[in-house]
Structures are given as structure tokens and as C-alpha cells.
PDB file of C-alpha atoms and ligand atoms in Angstrom:
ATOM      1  CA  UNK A   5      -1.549 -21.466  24.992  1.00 61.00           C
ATOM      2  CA  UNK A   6       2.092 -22.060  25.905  1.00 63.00           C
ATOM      3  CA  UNK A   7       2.746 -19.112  28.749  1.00 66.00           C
ATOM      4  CA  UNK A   8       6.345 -18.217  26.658  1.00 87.00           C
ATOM      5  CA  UNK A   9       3.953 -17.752  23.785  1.00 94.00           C
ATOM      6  CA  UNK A  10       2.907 -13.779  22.986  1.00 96.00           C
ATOM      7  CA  UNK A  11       0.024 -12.687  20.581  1.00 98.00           C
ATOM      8  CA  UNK A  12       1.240 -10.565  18.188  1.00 98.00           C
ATOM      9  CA  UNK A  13      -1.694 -10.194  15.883  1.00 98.00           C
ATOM     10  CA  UNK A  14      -4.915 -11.767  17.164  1.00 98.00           C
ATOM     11  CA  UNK A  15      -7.565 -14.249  15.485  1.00 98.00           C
ATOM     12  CA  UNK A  16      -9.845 -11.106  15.177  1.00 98.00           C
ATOM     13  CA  UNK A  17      -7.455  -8.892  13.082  1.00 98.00           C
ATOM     14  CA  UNK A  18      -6.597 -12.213  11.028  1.00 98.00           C
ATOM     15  CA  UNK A  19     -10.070 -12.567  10.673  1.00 98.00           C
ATOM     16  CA  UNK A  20     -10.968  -9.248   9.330  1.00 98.00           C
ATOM     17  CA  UNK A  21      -7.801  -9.104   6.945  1.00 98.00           C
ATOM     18  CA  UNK A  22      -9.045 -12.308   5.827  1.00 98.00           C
ATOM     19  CA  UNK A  23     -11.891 -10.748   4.801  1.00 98.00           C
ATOM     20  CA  UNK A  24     -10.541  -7.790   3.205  1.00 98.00           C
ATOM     21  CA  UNK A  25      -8.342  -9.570   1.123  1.00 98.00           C
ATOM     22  CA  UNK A  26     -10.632 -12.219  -0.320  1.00 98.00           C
ATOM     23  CA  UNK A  27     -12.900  -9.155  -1.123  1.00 98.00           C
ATOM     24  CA  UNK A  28     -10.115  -7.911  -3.040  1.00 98.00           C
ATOM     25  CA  UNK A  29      -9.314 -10.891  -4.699  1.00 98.00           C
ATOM     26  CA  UNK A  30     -12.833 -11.507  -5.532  1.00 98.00           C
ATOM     27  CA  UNK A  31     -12.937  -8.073  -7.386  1.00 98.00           C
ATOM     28  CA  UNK A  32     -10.000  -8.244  -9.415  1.00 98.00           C
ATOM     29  CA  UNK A  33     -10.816 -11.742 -10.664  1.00 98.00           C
ATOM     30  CA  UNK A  34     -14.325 -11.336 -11.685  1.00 98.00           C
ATOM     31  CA  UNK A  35     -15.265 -12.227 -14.844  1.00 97.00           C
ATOM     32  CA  UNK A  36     -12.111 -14.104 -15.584  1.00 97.00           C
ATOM     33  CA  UNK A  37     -12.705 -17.717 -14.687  1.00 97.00           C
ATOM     34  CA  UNK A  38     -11.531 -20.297 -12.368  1.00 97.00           C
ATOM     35  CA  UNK A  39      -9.021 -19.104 -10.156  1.00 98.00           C
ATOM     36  CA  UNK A  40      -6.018 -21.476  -9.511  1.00 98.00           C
ATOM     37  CA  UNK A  41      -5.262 -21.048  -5.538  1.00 98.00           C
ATOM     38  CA  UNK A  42      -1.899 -23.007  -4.899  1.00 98.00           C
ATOM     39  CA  UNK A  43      -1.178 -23.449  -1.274  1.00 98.00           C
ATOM     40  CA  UNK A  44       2.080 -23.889  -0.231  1.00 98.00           C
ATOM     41  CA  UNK A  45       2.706 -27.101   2.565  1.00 97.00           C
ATOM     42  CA  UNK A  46       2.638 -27.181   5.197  1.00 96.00           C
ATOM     43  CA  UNK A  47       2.754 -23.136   6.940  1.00 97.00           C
ATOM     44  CA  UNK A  48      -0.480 -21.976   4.126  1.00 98.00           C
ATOM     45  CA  UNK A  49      -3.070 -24.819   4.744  1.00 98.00           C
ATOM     46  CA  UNK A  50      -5.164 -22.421   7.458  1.00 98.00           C
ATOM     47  CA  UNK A  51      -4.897 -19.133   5.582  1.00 98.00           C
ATOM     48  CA  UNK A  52      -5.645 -20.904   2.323  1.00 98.00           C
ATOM     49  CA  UNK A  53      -8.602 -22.696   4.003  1.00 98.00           C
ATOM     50  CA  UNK A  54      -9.973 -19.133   5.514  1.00 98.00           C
ATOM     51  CA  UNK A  55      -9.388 -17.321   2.450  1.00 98.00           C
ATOM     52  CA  UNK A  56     -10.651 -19.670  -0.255  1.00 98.00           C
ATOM     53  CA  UNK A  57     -14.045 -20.316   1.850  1.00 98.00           C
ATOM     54  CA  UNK A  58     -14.493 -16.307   1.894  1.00 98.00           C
ATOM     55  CA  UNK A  59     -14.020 -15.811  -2.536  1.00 98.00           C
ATOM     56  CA  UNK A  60     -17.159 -15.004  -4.575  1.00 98.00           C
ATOM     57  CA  UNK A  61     -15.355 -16.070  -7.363  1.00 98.00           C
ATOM     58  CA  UNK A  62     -15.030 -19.648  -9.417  1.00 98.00           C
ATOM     59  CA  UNK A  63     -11.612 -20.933  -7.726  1.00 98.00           C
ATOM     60  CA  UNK A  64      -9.968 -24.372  -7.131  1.00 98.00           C
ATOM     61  CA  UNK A  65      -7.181 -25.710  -4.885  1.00 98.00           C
ATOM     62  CA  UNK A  66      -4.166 -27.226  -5.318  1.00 98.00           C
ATOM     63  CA  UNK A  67      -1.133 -27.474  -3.220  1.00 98.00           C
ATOM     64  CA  UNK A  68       2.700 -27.596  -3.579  1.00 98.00           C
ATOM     65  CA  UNK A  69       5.557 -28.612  -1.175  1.00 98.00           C
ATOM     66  CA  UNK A  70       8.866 -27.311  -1.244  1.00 95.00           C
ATOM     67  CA  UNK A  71      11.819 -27.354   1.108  1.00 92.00           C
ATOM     68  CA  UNK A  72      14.906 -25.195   2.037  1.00 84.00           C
ATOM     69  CA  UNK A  73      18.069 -27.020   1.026  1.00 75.00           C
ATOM     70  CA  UNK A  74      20.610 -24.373   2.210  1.00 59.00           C
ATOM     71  CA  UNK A  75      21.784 -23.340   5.336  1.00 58.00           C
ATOM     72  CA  UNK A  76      23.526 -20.168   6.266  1.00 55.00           C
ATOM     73  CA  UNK A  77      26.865 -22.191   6.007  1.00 58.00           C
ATOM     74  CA  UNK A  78      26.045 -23.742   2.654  1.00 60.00           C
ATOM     75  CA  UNK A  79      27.291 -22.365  -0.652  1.00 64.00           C
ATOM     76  CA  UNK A  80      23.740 -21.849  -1.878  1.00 74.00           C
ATOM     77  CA  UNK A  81      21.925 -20.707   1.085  1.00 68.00           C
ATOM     78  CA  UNK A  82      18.741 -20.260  -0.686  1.00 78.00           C
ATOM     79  CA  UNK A  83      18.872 -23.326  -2.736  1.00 89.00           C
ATOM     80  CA  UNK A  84      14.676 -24.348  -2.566  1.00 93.00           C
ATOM     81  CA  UNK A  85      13.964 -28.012  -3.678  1.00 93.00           C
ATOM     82  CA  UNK A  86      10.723 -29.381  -5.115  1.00 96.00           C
ATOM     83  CA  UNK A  87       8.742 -31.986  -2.652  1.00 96.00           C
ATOM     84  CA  UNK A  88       5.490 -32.367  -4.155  1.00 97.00           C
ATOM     85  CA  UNK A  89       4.112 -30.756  -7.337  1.00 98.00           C
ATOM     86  CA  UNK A  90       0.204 -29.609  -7.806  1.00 98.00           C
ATOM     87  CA  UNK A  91      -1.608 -31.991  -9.586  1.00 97.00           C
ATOM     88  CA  UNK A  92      -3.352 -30.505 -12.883  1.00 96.00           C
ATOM     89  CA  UNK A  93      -1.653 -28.296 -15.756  1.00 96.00           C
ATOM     90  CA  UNK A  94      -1.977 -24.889 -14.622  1.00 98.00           C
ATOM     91  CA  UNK A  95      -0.642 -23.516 -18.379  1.00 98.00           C
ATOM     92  CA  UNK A  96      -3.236 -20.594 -19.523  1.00 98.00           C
ATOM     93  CA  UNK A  97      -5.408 -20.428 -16.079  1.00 98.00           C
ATOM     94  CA  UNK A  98      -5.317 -17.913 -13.273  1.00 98.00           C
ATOM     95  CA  UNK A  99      -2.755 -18.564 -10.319  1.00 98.00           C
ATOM     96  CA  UNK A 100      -2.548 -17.171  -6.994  1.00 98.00           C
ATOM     97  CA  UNK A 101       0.262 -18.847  -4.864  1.00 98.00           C
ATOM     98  CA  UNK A 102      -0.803 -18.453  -0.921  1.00 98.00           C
ATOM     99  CA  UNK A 103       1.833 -18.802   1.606  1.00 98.00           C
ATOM    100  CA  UNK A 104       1.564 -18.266   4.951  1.00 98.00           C
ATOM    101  CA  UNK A 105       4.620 -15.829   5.582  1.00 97.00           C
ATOM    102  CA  UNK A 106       7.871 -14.933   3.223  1.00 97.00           C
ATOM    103  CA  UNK A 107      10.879 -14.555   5.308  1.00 96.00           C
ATOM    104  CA  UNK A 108      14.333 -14.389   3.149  1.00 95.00           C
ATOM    105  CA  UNK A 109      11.344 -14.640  -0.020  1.00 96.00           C
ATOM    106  CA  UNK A 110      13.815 -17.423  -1.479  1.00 95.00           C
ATOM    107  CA  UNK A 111      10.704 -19.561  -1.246  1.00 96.00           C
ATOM    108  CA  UNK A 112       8.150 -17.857  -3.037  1.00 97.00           C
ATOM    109  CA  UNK A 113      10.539 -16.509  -5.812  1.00 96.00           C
ATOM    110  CA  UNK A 114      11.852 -20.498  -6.430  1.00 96.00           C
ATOM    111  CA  UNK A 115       7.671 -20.818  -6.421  1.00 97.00           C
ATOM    112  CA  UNK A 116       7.376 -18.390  -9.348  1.00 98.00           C
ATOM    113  CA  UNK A 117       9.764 -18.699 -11.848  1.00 97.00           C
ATOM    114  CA  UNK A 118       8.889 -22.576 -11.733  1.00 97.00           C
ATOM    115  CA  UNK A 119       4.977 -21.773 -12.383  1.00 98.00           C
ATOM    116  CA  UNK A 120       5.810 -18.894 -14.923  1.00 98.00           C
ATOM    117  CA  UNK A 121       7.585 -21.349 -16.648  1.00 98.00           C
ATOM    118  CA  UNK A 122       4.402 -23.492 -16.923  1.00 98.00           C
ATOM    119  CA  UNK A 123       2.459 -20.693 -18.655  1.00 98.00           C
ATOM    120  CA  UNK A 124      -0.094 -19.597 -16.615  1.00 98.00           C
ATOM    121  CA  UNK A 125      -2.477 -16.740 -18.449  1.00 98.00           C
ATOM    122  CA  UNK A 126      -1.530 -14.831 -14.618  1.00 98.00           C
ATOM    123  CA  UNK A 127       0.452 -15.701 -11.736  1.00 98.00           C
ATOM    124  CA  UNK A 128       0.220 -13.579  -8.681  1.00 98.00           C
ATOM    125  CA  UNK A 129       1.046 -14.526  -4.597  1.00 98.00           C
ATOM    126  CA  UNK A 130      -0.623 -13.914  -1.623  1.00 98.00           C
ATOM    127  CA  UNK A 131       0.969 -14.124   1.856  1.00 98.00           C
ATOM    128  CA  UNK A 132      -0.627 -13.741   4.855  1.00 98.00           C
ATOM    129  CA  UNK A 133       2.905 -12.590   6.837  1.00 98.00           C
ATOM    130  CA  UNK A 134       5.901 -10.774   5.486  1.00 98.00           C
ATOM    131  CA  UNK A 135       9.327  -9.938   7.360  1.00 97.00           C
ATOM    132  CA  UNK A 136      10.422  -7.148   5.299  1.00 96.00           C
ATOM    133  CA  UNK A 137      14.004  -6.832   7.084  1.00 95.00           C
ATOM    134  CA  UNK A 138      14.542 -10.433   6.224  1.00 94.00           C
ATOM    135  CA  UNK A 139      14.100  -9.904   2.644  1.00 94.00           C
ATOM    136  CA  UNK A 140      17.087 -11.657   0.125  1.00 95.00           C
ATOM    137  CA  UNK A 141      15.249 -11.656  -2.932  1.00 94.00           C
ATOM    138  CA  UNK A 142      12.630  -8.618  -4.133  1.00 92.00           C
ATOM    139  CA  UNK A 143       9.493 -10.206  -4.942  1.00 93.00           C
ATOM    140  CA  UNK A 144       6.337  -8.523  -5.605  1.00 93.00           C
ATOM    141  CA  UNK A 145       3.458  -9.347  -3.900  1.00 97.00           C
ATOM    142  CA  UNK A 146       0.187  -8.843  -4.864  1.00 98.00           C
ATOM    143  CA  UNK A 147      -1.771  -9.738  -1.543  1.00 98.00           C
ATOM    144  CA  UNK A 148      -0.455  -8.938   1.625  1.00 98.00           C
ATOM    145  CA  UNK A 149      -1.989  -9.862   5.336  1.00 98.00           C
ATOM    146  CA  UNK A 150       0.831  -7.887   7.483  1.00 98.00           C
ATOM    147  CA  UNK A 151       4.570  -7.354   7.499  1.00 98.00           C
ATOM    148  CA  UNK A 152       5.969  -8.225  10.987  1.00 98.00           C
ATOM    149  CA  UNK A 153       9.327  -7.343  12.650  1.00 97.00           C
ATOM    150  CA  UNK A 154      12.218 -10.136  12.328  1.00 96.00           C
ATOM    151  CA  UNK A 155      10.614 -12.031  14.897  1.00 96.00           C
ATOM    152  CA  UNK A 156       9.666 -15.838  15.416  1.00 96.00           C
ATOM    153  CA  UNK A 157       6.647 -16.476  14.779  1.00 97.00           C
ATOM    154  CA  UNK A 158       4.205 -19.579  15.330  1.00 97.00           C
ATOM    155  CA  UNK A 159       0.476 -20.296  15.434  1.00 98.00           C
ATOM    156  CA  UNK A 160      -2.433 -19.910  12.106  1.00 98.00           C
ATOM    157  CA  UNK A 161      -0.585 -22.570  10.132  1.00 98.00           C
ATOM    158  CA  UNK A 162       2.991 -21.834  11.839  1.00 98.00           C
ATOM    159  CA  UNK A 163       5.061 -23.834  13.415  1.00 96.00           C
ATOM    160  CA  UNK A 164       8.108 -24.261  15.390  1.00 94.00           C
ATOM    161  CA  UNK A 165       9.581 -27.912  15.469  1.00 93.00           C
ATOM    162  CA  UNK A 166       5.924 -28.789  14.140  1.00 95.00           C
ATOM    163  CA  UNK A 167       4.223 -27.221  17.110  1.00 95.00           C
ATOM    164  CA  UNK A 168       2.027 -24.438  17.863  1.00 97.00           C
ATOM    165  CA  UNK A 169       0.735 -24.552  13.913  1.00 97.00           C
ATOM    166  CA  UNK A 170      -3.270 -24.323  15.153  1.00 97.00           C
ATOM    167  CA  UNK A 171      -3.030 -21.193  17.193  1.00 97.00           C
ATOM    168  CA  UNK A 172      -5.733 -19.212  16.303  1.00 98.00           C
ATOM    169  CA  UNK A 173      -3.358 -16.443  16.595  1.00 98.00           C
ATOM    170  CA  UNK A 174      -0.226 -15.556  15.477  1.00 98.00           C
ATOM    171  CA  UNK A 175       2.323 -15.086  18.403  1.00 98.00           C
ATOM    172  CA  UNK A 176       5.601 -14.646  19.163  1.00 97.00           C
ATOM    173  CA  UNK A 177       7.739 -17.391  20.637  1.00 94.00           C
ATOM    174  CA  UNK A 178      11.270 -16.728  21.909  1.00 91.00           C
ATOM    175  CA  UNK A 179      13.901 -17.474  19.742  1.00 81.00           C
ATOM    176  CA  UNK A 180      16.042 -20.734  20.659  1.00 67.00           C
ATOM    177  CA  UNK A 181      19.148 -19.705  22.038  1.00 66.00           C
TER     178      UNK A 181
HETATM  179  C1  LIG B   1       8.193 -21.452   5.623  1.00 90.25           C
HETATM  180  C2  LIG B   1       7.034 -20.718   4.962  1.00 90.25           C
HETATM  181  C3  LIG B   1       7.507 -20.428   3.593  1.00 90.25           C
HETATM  182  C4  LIG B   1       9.018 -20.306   3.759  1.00 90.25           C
HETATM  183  C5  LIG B   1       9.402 -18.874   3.734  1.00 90.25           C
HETATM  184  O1  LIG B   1       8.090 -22.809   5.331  1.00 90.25           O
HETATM  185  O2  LIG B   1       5.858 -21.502   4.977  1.00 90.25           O
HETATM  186  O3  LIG B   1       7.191 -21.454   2.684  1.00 90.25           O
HETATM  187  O4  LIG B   1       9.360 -20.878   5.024  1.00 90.25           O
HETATM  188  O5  LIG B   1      10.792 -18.727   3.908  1.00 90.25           O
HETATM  189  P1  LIG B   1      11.725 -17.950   2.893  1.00 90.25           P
HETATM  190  O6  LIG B   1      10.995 -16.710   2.454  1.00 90.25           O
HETATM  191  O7  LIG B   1      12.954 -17.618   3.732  1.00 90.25           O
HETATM  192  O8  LIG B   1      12.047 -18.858   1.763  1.00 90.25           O
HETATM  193  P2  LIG B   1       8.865 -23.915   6.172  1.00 90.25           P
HETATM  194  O9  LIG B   1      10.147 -24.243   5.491  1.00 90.25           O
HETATM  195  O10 LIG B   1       8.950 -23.486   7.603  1.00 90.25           O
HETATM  196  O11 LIG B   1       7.936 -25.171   6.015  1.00 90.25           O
HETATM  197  P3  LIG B   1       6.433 -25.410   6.534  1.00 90.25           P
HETATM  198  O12 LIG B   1       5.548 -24.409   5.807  1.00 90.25           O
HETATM  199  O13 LIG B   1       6.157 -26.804   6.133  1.00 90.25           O
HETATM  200  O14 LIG B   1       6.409 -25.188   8.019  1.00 90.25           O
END
């Protein structure tokens, strides 16, 4: 690891949180099918690996790319556009969208209102990070790793200019100036 690089929750805590959330997961989709897990490109392909390996429940994967449009100068600074859609017909199955962290949560709310419209018999997210004084838009999460301070963060999936992303932990890196 990168010596300007600090850990801010370790692979061990990730780990176990890992755990406890597929657990939960597992419970509250019992008896209800397959379970749609939709990871979001590129920050979610770790945690969605990690948790989808620990479910005791039917599940399959799909994945979804989306990227900002906006800036903060930018009449819509929110503005999400559609990269790559998931492959099969999600109308009438069970959906949990995993993302790695929600920052401003223009992401993940762009996310939902385009699967709701697709008619999903549920549609829930997990995240594994949240940055609550970031927040923009209130979304309601279902699964949540950890909420973090408004801090840069990079490792588990994470990047910064593509870098860092297979940290086993998530750390800190110093914001560019
Ligand atoms: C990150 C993250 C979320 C989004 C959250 O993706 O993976 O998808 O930003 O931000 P928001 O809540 O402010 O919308 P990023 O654009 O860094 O792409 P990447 O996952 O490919 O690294």
C-alpha cells in the first residue's frame, strides 16, 4: 500500500459486515425465489462478488453501468446517463441493486426509478459505503455496510483515477488539491 494511503475500515470489519448482511439478505428473501443482484460498474464488482458468494438463497447476477454527466458547474449537476443495461427482463422478479458507496445518492436514485419502471415484483439497494453529509437526494436503503465521513475514499472496488480499486481495505487517500 501507497504510504499517503490510511485504512479507514479494515478487510476484517468488511469481512464480517459482509457476512452480516448476506445473512440478512438471506432471511428476508427466503422462500421467495431467485434473487436479482444488479451490480453497479465498475466501484460494486468486489462487494457484489463477496456478498453474492456468502447468500443461502437462489440469486443471479447482472450488472449495470452508469455515468455522472454533471459537474458542479453544469446546469444539471446530477444528470446520471445510462452506459450499459443488465441483460434479462427483470419485470416481476426480486431486485437488489449493490453499489459500492452512495455519495450525493444521484446515482442510485437515477438506478431506481429506471428499474421501478421495469416492474420488478421488489426493488431494494444495498451499498456497502454511505457519506451521509454528502447526501442530495433521500434514498432509502435497505442494506447498509457503513456510513463514512465526507472523505475520499479508495480500495474494495474503489478507485481514484482507476487506482487503488483492489485494496483489501478501504482507506483514505488525501484529497487532490
Ligand atoms: C461511484 C459509485 C457510485 C457513484 C455514487 O461511481 O460507484 O456508482 O459514484 O455517487 P453519487 O451518489 O454521488 O451519484 P463512479 O462514478 O466513481 O464510477 P466507478 O464505480 O466506475 O468507479
Amino acid at each position: 500500500m501507497t504510504d499517503e494511503l490510511q485504512i479507514l475500515i479494515p478487510e476484517e470489519r468488511i469481512t464480517e459486515r459482509a457476512d452480516q448482511l448476506a445473512a440478512t439478505i438471506s432471511v428476508d428473501y427466503a422462500g421467495k425465489g431467485e434473487l436479482v443482484l444488479i451490480g453497479v460498474l465498475k466501484g460494486s464488482f468486489i462487494f457484489l462478488a463477496d456478498l453474492a458468494r456468502r447468500l443461502t438463497i437462489p440469486h443471479r447476477i447482472e450488472f449495470i453501468a452508469v455515468t455522472s454527466y454533471g459537474d458542479s458547474e453544469s446546469t444539471d449537476p446530477g444528470a446520471v446517463r445510462l452506459l450499459m443495461d443488465v441483460r434479462h427482463d427483470i419485470g416481476g422478479q426480486h431486485v437488489l441493486v449493490v453499489e459500492d458507496i452512495v455519495d450525493t445518492g444521484h446515482t442510485l436514485s437515477y438506478l431506481l426509478k429506471l428499474l421501478e419502471a421495469r416492474g420488478p415484483a421488489s426493488l431494494e439497494s444495498c451499498t456497502l459505503l454511505r457519506k451521509p453529509d454528502r447526501s442530495e437526494v433521500d434514498i432509502d436503503v435497505a442494506y447498509l455496510g457503513f456510513d463514512i465521513p465526507d472523505v475520499w475514499v479508495v480500495g474494495y472496488g474503489l478507485d481514484f483515477a482507476e487506482r487503488h480499486r483492489t485494496l483489501p481495505s478501504i482507506c483514505v487517500i488525501p484529497q487532490p488539491e
